XYZ file of C-alpha atoms in Angstrom:
86
model
C 74.067 -28.267 14.006
C 73.449 -27.943 17.593
C 75.089 -31.077 19.101
C 73.142 -30.700 22.440
C 69.860 -31.047 20.505
C 71.237 -33.985 18.577
C 72.240 -35.955 21.723
C 68.805 -35.100 23.228
C 67.102 -36.693 20.113
C 69.244 -39.706 20.295
C 68.617 -40.155 23.988
C 64.908 -39.684 23.684
C 64.699 -42.184 20.802
C 66.671 -44.748 22.745
C 64.409 -44.293 25.788
C 61.350 -44.501 23.718
C 62.570 -47.745 22.110
C 63.507 -49.171 25.478
C 60.079 -48.495 26.936
C 58.338 -49.990 23.736
C 60.534 -53.180 23.853
C 60.032 -53.468 27.673
C 56.136 -53.279 27.206
C 56.277 -55.997 24.632
C 58.049 -58.295 27.099
C 61.483 -58.534 25.304
C 64.168 -60.171 27.378
C 66.776 -57.572 26.455
C 64.977 -54.281 25.733
C 67.979 -52.105 25.761
C 69.882 -54.226 23.328
C 66.969 -54.467 20.972
C 66.418 -50.665 21.073
C 70.121 -49.959 20.440
C 70.099 -52.476 17.550
C 67.051 -50.842 16.076
C 68.697 -47.353 16.227
C 72.027 -48.763 14.913
C 70.281 -50.346 11.907
C 68.698 -47.133 10.946
C 71.966 -45.083 11.323
C 73.864 -47.717 9.247
C 71.195 -47.566 6.590
C 71.437 -43.884 6.478
C 75.264 -44.088 6.214
C 74.900 -46.718 3.397
C 72.543 -44.339 1.496
C 74.973 -41.559 1.915
C 78.021 -43.596 0.565
C 75.865 -45.091 -2.124
C 74.728 -41.629 -3.283
C 78.243 -40.924 -4.519
C 77.751 -43.541 -7.153
C 73.931 -43.400 -7.833
C 73.127 -39.742 -7.431
C 70.378 -40.546 -4.938
C 71.048 -38.919 -1.671
C 69.419 -37.836 1.669
C 70.712 -34.550 3.094
C 72.167 -35.153 6.556
C 70.077 -32.952 8.912
C 68.718 -33.345 12.449
C 65.352 -34.401 10.827
C 66.744 -37.150 8.760
C 69.047 -38.464 11.536
C 66.032 -38.500 13.905
C 63.820 -40.391 11.470
C 66.560 -42.908 10.711
C 67.057 -43.479 14.438
C 63.441 -43.603 15.279
C 62.325 -45.521 12.261
C 65.211 -47.778 11.561
C 65.483 -49.207 8.033
C 61.780 -48.498 7.271
C 62.317 -44.868 8.279
C 65.291 -44.564 5.864
C 63.177 -46.273 3.118
C 60.316 -43.852 3.771
C 62.764 -40.910 3.465
C 64.095 -42.179 0.223
C 60.594 -42.735 -1.157
C 59.510 -39.215 -0.260
C 62.752 -37.894 -1.660
C 62.007 -39.708 -5.048
C 58.438 -38.572 -5.166
C 58.955 -34.866 -4.271
């Protein structure tokens, strides 16, 4: 995995969330954006750890990490749903 591209995706996601939270008149847009991304990353990590016991897993790739950071918990849920369907 190219770490330069990985950090570009994380930075772009954080910047997008800061802009969206700022436009919605939140008092602390950077904190809200960081917490949204953190919740997605933690949800992806929880699915990865639980996959050892349940057999349901998501492959860790740039795409799944980007979706989990950009979508938060609903993004990870969507990835799991698509993984179960297809």
